[in-house]
């Protein structure tokens, strides 16, 4: 089997484990109103790529940790990611009607419940980390890392600059700065949570951070390219929105071919950063190539 074929099989297996855990975490024994539970599960269990959970699990593996110990962190990161997608799709933000191949949460359940479903996922992520990451000092570090990445200087800050129209002025610096916060911060946090769950050294965590920064930007360039060339049905979301609004994008700045070259060299840099981790980091290397080849 080719290395990408093997990766595909491993991805499917891990996605199933993550999905089963997400399912269990959102059954809510009692007290959660039915329509809120339905909205949370509608968005969280929809067929996303589960890239961030895979980054958590394979960072744990790269640092010779036990995957089961990192599973709660993989779920927590996906909960934060899904909350951000639900809120990003709202009329007050990006105003989108299609996500993960289905109507967006607010289209299906109304704006109020969509906001609350996002809020509940944000809170649940930290509940899961604090209860299920062991020992308690690792759980505390995980909470701090994830809170920082989701907060005012990173994810929310990047979104605020996007909302303020920063994407319509400036050049490469602005573009990279927003993507570093909206996309890169959550990639890096995922890798750090995997490393922390494995009890990794500072050196290992730094290598994963360099991998995450390069991969996050490569992912975003590919995302911009898919917005130009991709197929909406395959992507499960609308295309052509950014260029249509005159937003700053990588293909807009550099053209399609040069953007592709930049994504490729970022993936080479990402793989170079984790080379000292040896064969245990093989899945992360394959994942970086998958990010480049992905069609959705
Ligand atoms: C509302 C606080 C707040 C933040 C929103 C994540 C985000 C910030 C906005 C979503 C829109 C966007 C273009 C984000 C850049 C990152 C990105 C491409 C997210 C989509 O991630 P995928 O492709 O989605 O991994 P799936 O559905 O596969 O999980």
Short mmCIF file of N, CA and C in Angstrom, two decimals, residues 94-254:
data_model
loop_
_atom_site.label_atom_id
_atom_site.label_comp_id
_atom_site.label_asym_id
_atom_site.label_seq_id
_atom_site.Cartn_x
_atom_site.Cartn_y
_atom_site.Cartn_z
N UNK A 94 -19.50 36.03 8.86
CA UNK A 94 -19.27 35.77 7.43
C UNK A 94 -20.57 35.51 6.67
N UNK A 95 -21.64 35.29 7.38
CA UNK A 95 -22.98 35.11 6.80
C UNK A 95 -23.01 34.03 5.73
N UNK A 96 -22.84 32.79 6.16
CA UNK A 96 -22.80 31.68 5.21
C UNK A 96 -23.96 30.72 5.45
N UNK A 97 -24.35 30.01 4.38
CA UNK A 97 -25.50 29.11 4.55
C UNK A 97 -25.15 27.63 4.38
N UNK A 98 -23.89 27.34 4.05
CA UNK A 98 -23.48 25.95 3.82
C UNK A 98 -22.18 25.66 4.56
N UNK A 99 -22.16 24.60 5.32
CA UNK A 99 -20.95 24.22 6.07
C UNK A 99 -20.93 22.71 6.24
N UNK A 100 -19.81 22.09 5.96
CA UNK A 100 -19.66 20.64 6.11
C UNK A 100 -20.78 19.91 5.35
N UNK A 101 -21.13 20.47 4.18
CA UNK A 101 -22.09 19.81 3.30
C UNK A 101 -23.54 19.91 3.74
N UNK A 102 -23.84 20.77 4.68
CA UNK A 102 -25.23 20.89 5.15
C UNK A 102 -25.50 22.35 5.52
N UNK A 103 -26.79 22.71 5.66
CA UNK A 103 -27.07 24.10 6.05
C UNK A 103 -26.35 24.46 7.34
N UNK A 104 -25.90 25.71 7.43
CA UNK A 104 -25.18 26.13 8.64
C UNK A 104 -26.10 26.06 9.86
N UNK A 105 -25.49 26.06 11.03
CA UNK A 105 -26.24 25.85 12.28
C UNK A 105 -27.38 26.86 12.42
N UNK A 106 -27.10 28.14 12.12
CA UNK A 106 -28.17 29.15 12.32
C UNK A 106 -29.28 29.00 11.28
N UNK A 107 -28.94 28.47 10.08
CA UNK A 107 -29.99 28.25 9.07
C UNK A 107 -30.92 27.13 9.55
N UNK A 108 -30.34 26.16 10.22
CA UNK A 108 -31.11 24.99 10.64
C UNK A 108 -31.88 25.24 11.94
N UNK A 109 -31.23 25.98 12.88
CA UNK A 109 -31.82 26.09 14.23
C UNK A 109 -32.14 27.52 14.64
N UNK A 110 -31.78 28.50 13.82
CA UNK A 110 -31.99 29.90 14.19
C UNK A 110 -30.73 30.47 14.84
N UNK A 111 -30.61 31.80 14.77
CA UNK A 111 -29.38 32.45 15.23
C UNK A 111 -29.13 32.29 16.73
N UNK A 112 -30.19 32.42 17.51
CA UNK A 112 -30.02 32.35 18.97
C UNK A 112 -29.44 31.02 19.39
N UNK A 113 -30.02 29.94 18.88
CA UNK A 113 -29.54 28.61 19.28
C UNK A 113 -28.15 28.35 18.72
N UNK A 114 -27.86 28.88 17.53
CA UNK A 114 -26.51 28.70 16.96
C UNK A 114 -25.47 29.39 17.85
N UNK A 115 -25.77 30.59 18.30
CA UNK A 115 -24.83 31.29 19.20
C UNK A 115 -24.62 30.45 20.47
N UNK A 116 -25.72 29.94 21.02
CA UNK A 116 -25.61 29.18 22.27
C UNK A 116 -24.91 27.83 22.06
N UNK A 117 -25.13 27.21 20.90
CA UNK A 117 -24.43 25.94 20.62
C UNK A 117 -22.92 26.19 20.59
N UNK A 118 -22.51 27.30 19.97
CA UNK A 118 -21.08 27.66 19.96
C UNK A 118 -20.57 27.92 21.37
N UNK A 119 -21.34 28.68 22.15
CA UNK A 119 -20.93 28.98 23.53
C UNK A 119 -20.76 27.69 24.34
N UNK A 120 -21.72 26.77 24.16
CA UNK A 120 -21.67 25.51 24.93
C UNK A 120 -20.44 24.69 24.54
N UNK A 121 -20.09 24.68 23.25
CA UNK A 121 -18.91 23.92 22.81
C UNK A 121 -17.62 24.53 23.37
N UNK A 122 -17.59 25.85 23.42
CA UNK A 122 -16.41 26.53 23.98
C UNK A 122 -16.21 26.11 25.45
N UNK A 123 -17.30 26.12 26.20
CA UNK A 123 -17.21 25.73 27.62
C UNK A 123 -16.89 24.25 27.77
N UNK A 124 -17.54 23.42 26.94
CA UNK A 124 -17.34 21.96 27.06
C UNK A 124 -15.88 21.57 26.80
N UNK A 125 -15.23 22.27 25.89
CA UNK A 125 -13.83 21.94 25.58
C UNK A 125 -12.98 21.99 26.85
N UNK A 126 -13.19 23.02 27.66
CA UNK A 126 -12.36 23.17 28.86
C UNK A 126 -12.78 22.19 29.96
N UNK A 127 -14.09 21.87 29.99
CA UNK A 127 -14.56 20.86 30.95
C UNK A 127 -13.88 19.51 30.65
N UNK A 128 -13.84 19.17 29.36
CA UNK A 128 -13.25 17.89 28.94
C UNK A 128 -11.76 17.85 29.31
N UNK A 129 -11.05 18.93 29.02
CA UNK A 129 -9.61 18.94 29.34
C UNK A 129 -9.40 18.81 30.84
N UNK A 130 -10.16 19.59 31.61
CA UNK A 130 -9.91 19.60 33.06
C UNK A 130 -10.28 18.27 33.70
N UNK A 131 -11.27 17.57 33.14
CA UNK A 131 -11.69 16.31 33.76
C UNK A 131 -10.92 15.10 33.24
N UNK A 132 -10.54 15.12 31.96
CA UNK A 132 -10.06 13.86 31.36
C UNK A 132 -8.58 13.84 30.96
N UNK A 133 -7.88 14.97 31.06
CA UNK A 133 -6.43 14.91 30.83
C UNK A 133 -5.76 14.67 32.18
N UNK A 134 -4.86 13.67 32.19
CA UNK A 134 -4.19 13.34 33.45
C UNK A 134 -2.69 13.37 33.26
N UNK A 135 -1.91 13.70 34.30
CA UNK A 135 -2.36 14.16 35.61
C UNK A 135 -2.86 15.61 35.56
N UNK A 136 -3.35 16.10 36.69
CA UNK A 136 -4.01 17.41 36.74
C UNK A 136 -3.10 18.55 36.28
N UNK A 137 -1.78 18.43 36.53
CA UNK A 137 -0.93 19.56 36.11
C UNK A 137 -0.84 19.62 34.58
N UNK A 138 -0.89 18.46 33.90
CA UNK A 138 -0.92 18.49 32.42
C UNK A 138 -2.24 19.10 31.93
N UNK A 139 -3.33 18.76 32.61
CA UNK A 139 -4.64 19.31 32.23
C UNK A 139 -4.62 20.83 32.34
N UNK A 140 -4.00 21.33 33.42
CA UNK A 140 -3.96 22.79 33.62
C UNK A 140 -3.15 23.46 32.50
N UNK A 141 -2.02 22.85 32.12
CA UNK A 141 -1.21 23.44 31.05
C UNK A 141 -2.00 23.42 29.73
N UNK A 142 -2.68 22.30 29.47
CA UNK A 142 -3.49 22.20 28.25
C UNK A 142 -4.55 23.31 28.22
N UNK A 143 -5.23 23.52 29.35
CA UNK A 143 -6.27 24.57 29.41
C UNK A 143 -5.68 25.93 29.07
N UNK A 144 -4.52 26.22 29.64
CA UNK A 144 -3.89 27.52 29.39
C UNK A 144 -3.52 27.70 27.93
N UNK A 145 -2.92 26.66 27.33
CA UNK A 145 -2.49 26.75 25.93
C UNK A 145 -3.71 26.94 25.01
N UNK A 146 -4.76 26.16 25.27
CA UNK A 146 -5.93 26.25 24.39
C UNK A 146 -6.67 27.57 24.58
N UNK A 147 -6.76 28.02 25.82
CA UNK A 147 -7.44 29.31 26.08
C UNK A 147 -6.70 30.44 25.38
N UNK A 148 -5.37 30.41 25.43
CA UNK A 148 -4.61 31.47 24.76
C UNK A 148 -4.86 31.44 23.25
N UNK A 149 -4.80 30.25 22.66
CA UNK A 149 -4.97 30.14 21.20
C UNK A 149 -6.37 30.56 20.75
N UNK A 150 -7.36 30.35 21.64
CA UNK A 150 -8.75 30.69 21.27
C UNK A 150 -9.09 32.14 21.59
N UNK A 151 -8.17 32.85 22.23
CA UNK A 151 -8.52 34.14 22.83
C UNK A 151 -8.26 35.38 21.99
N UNK A 152 -8.22 36.51 22.71
CA UNK A 152 -8.25 37.84 22.08
C UNK A 152 -7.04 38.16 21.21
N UNK A 153 -5.90 37.54 21.50
CA UNK A 153 -4.73 37.87 20.67
C UNK A 153 -4.59 36.89 19.50
N UNK A 154 -5.30 35.76 19.56
CA UNK A 154 -5.13 34.75 18.51
C UNK A 154 -6.44 34.57 17.72
N UNK A 155 -7.17 33.47 17.92
CA UNK A 155 -8.36 33.19 17.09
C UNK A 155 -9.36 34.35 17.06
N UNK A 156 -9.78 34.79 18.25
CA UNK A 156 -10.78 35.86 18.30
C UNK A 156 -10.18 37.18 17.77
N UNK A 157 -8.92 37.42 18.06
CA UNK A 157 -8.26 38.64 17.54
C UNK A 157 -8.17 38.63 16.03
N UNK A 158 -7.82 37.48 15.46
CA UNK A 158 -7.73 37.38 13.99
C UNK A 158 -9.10 37.60 13.36
N UNK A 159 -10.12 37.04 14.02
CA UNK A 159 -11.48 37.21 13.51
C UNK A 159 -11.90 38.68 13.60
N UNK A 160 -11.50 39.35 14.69
CA UNK A 160 -11.87 40.77 14.87
C UNK A 160 -11.23 41.62 13.77
N UNK A 161 -9.97 41.32 13.44
CA UNK A 161 -9.31 42.08 12.35
C UNK A 161 -9.97 41.78 11.01
N UNK A 162 -10.36 40.52 10.82
CA UNK A 162 -11.07 40.14 9.60
C UNK A 162 -12.37 40.94 9.49
N UNK A 163 -13.10 40.98 10.61
CA UNK A 163 -14.39 41.66 10.66
C UNK A 163 -14.23 43.17 10.43
N UNK A 164 -13.12 43.71 10.90
CA UNK A 164 -12.89 45.15 10.76
C UNK A 164 -12.48 45.52 9.34
N UNK A 165 -12.38 44.50 8.47
CA UNK A 165 -12.09 44.79 7.07
C UNK A 165 -10.60 44.84 6.76
N UNK A 166 -9.77 44.33 7.71
CA UNK A 166 -8.32 44.38 7.50
C UNK A 166 -7.92 43.60 6.24
N UNK A 167 -8.75 42.61 5.87
CA UNK A 167 -8.43 41.79 4.71
C UNK A 167 -8.53 42.59 3.41
N UNK A 168 -9.11 43.79 3.49
CA UNK A 168 -9.31 44.55 2.26
C UNK A 168 -8.21 45.58 2.03
N UNK A 169 -7.30 45.69 2.99
CA UNK A 169 -6.20 46.63 2.79
C UNK A 169 -4.91 45.93 3.17
N UNK A 170 -3.80 46.57 2.87
CA UNK A 170 -2.51 45.99 3.23
C UNK A 170 -2.10 44.92 2.24
N UNK A 171 -1.06 44.20 2.61
CA UNK A 171 -0.51 43.19 1.69
C UNK A 171 -0.23 41.90 2.42
N UNK A 172 0.91 41.30 2.06
CA UNK A 172 1.25 39.98 2.59
C UNK A 172 1.29 39.95 4.12
N UNK A 173 1.82 41.02 4.73
CA UNK A 173 1.93 41.05 6.20
C UNK A 173 0.58 40.88 6.86
N UNK A 174 -0.40 41.63 6.34
CA UNK A 174 -1.75 41.59 6.91
C UNK A 174 -2.36 40.21 6.69
N UNK A 175 -2.21 39.73 5.47
CA UNK A 175 -2.79 38.42 5.11
C UNK A 175 -2.23 37.33 6.04
N UNK A 176 -0.89 37.32 6.19
CA UNK A 176 -0.28 36.27 7.01
C UNK A 176 -0.64 36.44 8.48
N UNK A 177 -0.73 37.70 8.91
CA UNK A 177 -1.02 37.94 10.32
C UNK A 177 -2.42 37.44 10.68
N UNK A 178 -3.39 37.67 9.81
CA UNK A 178 -4.75 37.20 10.11
C UNK A 178 -4.80 35.67 10.07
N UNK A 179 -4.19 35.08 9.06
CA UNK A 179 -4.22 33.61 8.97
C UNK A 179 -3.44 32.95 10.10
N UNK A 180 -2.35 33.60 10.52
CA UNK A 180 -1.57 33.03 11.64
C UNK A 180 -2.47 32.90 12.87
N UNK A 181 -3.36 33.88 13.06
CA UNK A 181 -4.22 33.84 14.24
C UNK A 181 -5.49 33.02 14.01
N UNK A 182 -6.11 33.13 12.82
CA UNK A 182 -7.38 32.41 12.60
C UNK A 182 -7.16 30.91 12.35
N UNK A 183 -6.07 30.57 11.71
CA UNK A 183 -5.84 29.15 11.36
C UNK A 183 -4.64 28.57 12.12
N UNK A 184 -3.51 29.28 12.05
CA UNK A 184 -2.25 28.75 12.59
C UNK A 184 -2.32 28.52 14.10
N UNK A 185 -2.96 29.43 14.82
CA UNK A 185 -2.95 29.32 16.29
C UNK A 185 -3.61 28.01 16.74
N UNK A 186 -4.70 27.63 16.09
CA UNK A 186 -5.39 26.40 16.51
C UNK A 186 -4.60 25.16 16.07
N UNK A 187 -3.92 25.23 14.92
CA UNK A 187 -3.04 24.12 14.52
C UNK A 187 -1.93 23.94 15.57
N UNK A 188 -1.31 25.07 15.94
CA UNK A 188 -0.19 24.98 16.89
C UNK A 188 -0.68 24.50 18.26
N UNK A 189 -1.86 25.00 18.68
CA UNK A 189 -2.39 24.56 19.98
C UNK A 189 -2.67 23.06 19.95
N UNK A 190 -3.22 22.56 18.84
CA UNK A 190 -3.49 21.13 18.72
C UNK A 190 -2.20 20.32 18.92
N UNK A 191 -1.14 20.76 18.24
CA UNK A 191 0.14 20.04 18.34
C UNK A 191 0.69 20.11 19.76
N UNK A 192 0.56 21.28 20.39
CA UNK A 192 1.06 21.43 21.75
C UNK A 192 0.28 20.53 22.71
N UNK A 193 -1.03 20.44 22.53
CA UNK A 193 -1.83 19.60 23.43
C UNK A 193 -1.44 18.13 23.29
N UNK A 194 -1.18 17.71 22.05
CA UNK A 194 -0.70 16.33 21.84
C UNK A 194 0.63 16.11 22.54
N UNK A 195 1.53 17.09 22.39
CA UNK A 195 2.86 16.97 22.99
C UNK A 195 2.77 16.97 24.52
N UNK A 196 1.93 17.86 25.06
CA UNK A 196 1.80 17.94 26.53
C UNK A 196 1.22 16.62 27.07
N UNK A 197 0.23 16.07 26.36
CA UNK A 197 -0.37 14.79 26.81
C UNK A 197 0.69 13.68 26.84
N UNK A 198 1.71 13.81 25.99
CA UNK A 198 2.76 12.79 25.93
C UNK A 198 3.90 13.11 26.89
N UNK A 199 3.84 14.24 27.58
CA UNK A 199 4.94 14.63 28.47
C UNK A 199 6.20 15.00 27.69
N UNK A 200 6.02 15.69 26.55
CA UNK A 200 7.16 16.02 25.67
C UNK A 200 8.10 17.04 26.30
N UNK A 201 9.33 17.07 25.77
CA UNK A 201 10.33 18.05 26.24
C UNK A 201 10.07 19.40 25.57
N UNK A 202 10.72 20.45 26.10
CA UNK A 202 10.60 21.79 25.48
C UNK A 202 11.09 21.75 24.04
N UNK A 203 12.18 21.01 23.79
CA UNK A 203 12.75 20.94 22.45
C UNK A 203 11.74 20.32 21.47
N UNK A 204 11.11 19.24 21.90
CA UNK A 204 10.12 18.59 21.03
C UNK A 204 8.95 19.54 20.76
N UNK A 205 8.54 20.26 21.79
CA UNK A 205 7.41 21.19 21.62
C UNK A 205 7.77 22.31 20.64
N UNK A 206 9.04 22.75 20.68
CA UNK A 206 9.45 23.82 19.74
C UNK A 206 9.44 23.32 18.30
N UNK A 207 9.88 22.08 18.10
CA UNK A 207 9.87 21.53 16.73
C UNK A 207 8.44 21.46 16.20
N UNK A 208 7.53 21.01 17.06
CA UNK A 208 6.13 20.89 16.64
C UNK A 208 5.53 22.27 16.38
N UNK A 209 5.98 23.26 17.13
CA UNK A 209 5.47 24.61 16.91
C UNK A 209 5.90 25.13 15.53
N UNK A 210 7.15 24.87 15.17
CA UNK A 210 7.63 25.30 13.84
C UNK A 210 6.86 24.57 12.74
N UNK A 211 6.64 23.28 12.94
CA UNK A 211 5.84 22.49 11.98
C UNK A 211 4.45 23.12 11.84
N UNK A 212 3.81 23.43 12.98
CA UNK A 212 2.44 23.95 12.96
C UNK A 212 2.33 25.29 12.27
N UNK A 213 3.33 26.17 12.50
CA UNK A 213 3.27 27.50 11.88
C UNK A 213 3.37 27.37 10.36
N UNK A 214 4.29 26.54 9.89
CA UNK A 214 4.45 26.36 8.44
C UNK A 214 3.24 25.65 7.83
N UNK A 215 2.75 24.62 8.53
CA UNK A 215 1.62 23.86 7.99
C UNK A 215 0.35 24.71 7.98
N UNK A 216 0.16 25.53 9.02
CA UNK A 216 -1.04 26.37 9.09
C UNK A 216 -1.13 27.31 7.90
N UNK A 217 0.02 27.89 7.57
CA UNK A 217 0.02 28.82 6.43
C UNK A 217 -0.17 28.07 5.10
N UNK A 218 0.48 26.91 4.99
CA UNK A 218 0.30 26.11 3.77
C UNK A 218 -1.17 25.72 3.62
N UNK A 219 -1.79 25.31 4.72
CA UNK A 219 -3.21 24.93 4.71
C UNK A 219 -4.06 26.08 4.20
N UNK A 220 -3.73 27.28 4.67
CA UNK A 220 -4.54 28.45 4.31
C UNK A 220 -4.37 28.82 2.84
N UNK A 221 -3.12 28.69 2.33
CA UNK A 221 -2.90 28.96 0.90
C UNK A 221 -3.72 27.98 0.07
N UNK A 222 -3.67 26.69 0.46
CA UNK A 222 -4.45 25.68 -0.27
C UNK A 222 -5.94 26.01 -0.16
N UNK A 223 -6.37 26.49 1.01
CA UNK A 223 -7.77 26.87 1.18
C UNK A 223 -8.16 27.99 0.21
N UNK A 224 -7.27 28.97 0.08
CA UNK A 224 -7.52 30.06 -0.88
C UNK A 224 -7.57 29.52 -2.31
N UNK A 225 -6.68 28.57 -2.61
CA UNK A 225 -6.67 27.99 -3.97
C UNK A 225 -7.95 27.21 -4.23
N UNK A 226 -8.42 26.47 -3.21
CA UNK A 226 -9.67 25.71 -3.37
C UNK A 226 -10.86 26.66 -3.52
N UNK A 227 -10.76 27.84 -2.90
CA UNK A 227 -11.84 28.83 -3.04
C UNK A 227 -11.93 29.32 -4.50
N UNK A 228 -10.78 29.25 -5.20
CA UNK A 228 -10.75 29.66 -6.61
C UNK A 228 -11.11 28.48 -7.52
N UNK A 229 -10.45 27.32 -7.27
CA UNK A 229 -10.54 26.18 -8.20
C UNK A 229 -11.41 25.05 -7.72
N UNK A 230 -11.78 25.05 -6.43
CA UNK A 230 -12.40 23.87 -5.84
C UNK A 230 -13.85 23.70 -6.24
N UNK A 231 -14.38 22.53 -5.88
CA UNK A 231 -15.75 22.18 -6.21
C UNK A 231 -16.59 22.31 -4.92
N UNK A 232 -17.63 23.17 -4.98
CA UNK A 232 -18.40 23.46 -3.76
C UNK A 232 -19.01 22.18 -3.18
N UNK A 233 -19.49 21.26 -4.07
CA UNK A 233 -20.12 20.04 -3.56
C UNK A 233 -19.09 19.20 -2.80
N UNK A 234 -17.86 19.09 -3.39
CA UNK A 234 -16.82 18.29 -2.74
C UNK A 234 -16.34 18.97 -1.45
N UNK A 235 -16.29 20.30 -1.48
CA UNK A 235 -15.80 21.05 -0.31
C UNK A 235 -16.84 21.11 0.80
N UNK A 236 -18.12 21.02 0.42
CA UNK A 236 -19.18 21.12 1.42
C UNK A 236 -19.38 22.54 1.91
N UNK A 237 -18.82 23.52 1.19
CA UNK A 237 -19.06 24.93 1.54
C UNK A 237 -19.00 25.75 0.25
N UNK A 238 -19.49 26.98 0.31
CA UNK A 238 -19.52 27.80 -0.91
C UNK A 238 -18.10 28.20 -1.32
N UNK A 239 -17.89 28.39 -2.63
CA UNK A 239 -16.58 28.82 -3.12
C UNK A 239 -16.70 30.21 -3.76
N UNK A 240 -15.55 30.79 -4.07
CA UNK A 240 -15.52 32.06 -4.80
C UNK A 240 -15.94 33.27 -3.98
N UNK A 241 -16.14 33.06 -2.66
CA UNK A 241 -16.65 34.17 -1.85
C UNK A 241 -15.60 35.25 -1.64
N UNK A 242 -14.36 34.82 -1.33
CA UNK A 242 -13.32 35.79 -0.98
C UNK A 242 -13.00 36.71 -2.15
N UNK A 243 -12.70 36.07 -3.29
CA UNK A 243 -12.35 36.87 -4.47
C UNK A 243 -13.54 37.74 -4.86
N UNK A 244 -14.75 37.17 -4.76
CA UNK A 244 -15.97 37.91 -5.15
C UNK A 244 -16.13 39.19 -4.35
N UNK A 245 -15.68 39.17 -3.09
CA UNK A 245 -15.82 40.36 -2.24
C UNK A 245 -14.61 41.27 -2.31
N UNK A 246 -13.62 40.88 -3.11
CA UNK A 246 -12.40 41.68 -3.23
C UNK A 246 -11.48 41.52 -2.03
N UNK A 247 -11.60 40.38 -1.33
CA UNK A 247 -10.76 40.14 -0.16
C UNK A 247 -9.33 39.79 -0.57
N UNK A 248 -8.39 40.14 0.29
CA UNK A 248 -6.99 39.78 0.07
C UNK A 248 -6.84 38.26 0.17
N UNK A 249 -6.26 37.64 -0.87
CA UNK A 249 -6.00 36.18 -0.82
C UNK A 249 -4.62 35.91 -1.41
N UNK A 250 -4.10 34.72 -1.17
CA UNK A 250 -2.78 34.38 -1.74
C UNK A 250 -2.83 34.34 -3.27
N UNK A 251 -3.81 33.64 -3.89
CA UNK A 251 -3.83 33.68 -5.37
C UNK A 251 -4.05 35.09 -5.91
N UNK A 252 -4.79 35.92 -5.15
CA UNK A 252 -4.98 37.31 -5.58
C UNK A 252 -3.68 38.08 -5.57
N UNK A 253 -2.83 37.79 -4.59
CA UNK A 253 -1.56 38.52 -4.48
C UNK A 253 -0.48 37.97 -5.40
N UNK A 254 -0.42 36.62 -5.50
CA UNK A 254 0.72 36.00 -6.20
C UNK A 254 0.34 35.21 -7.44
#
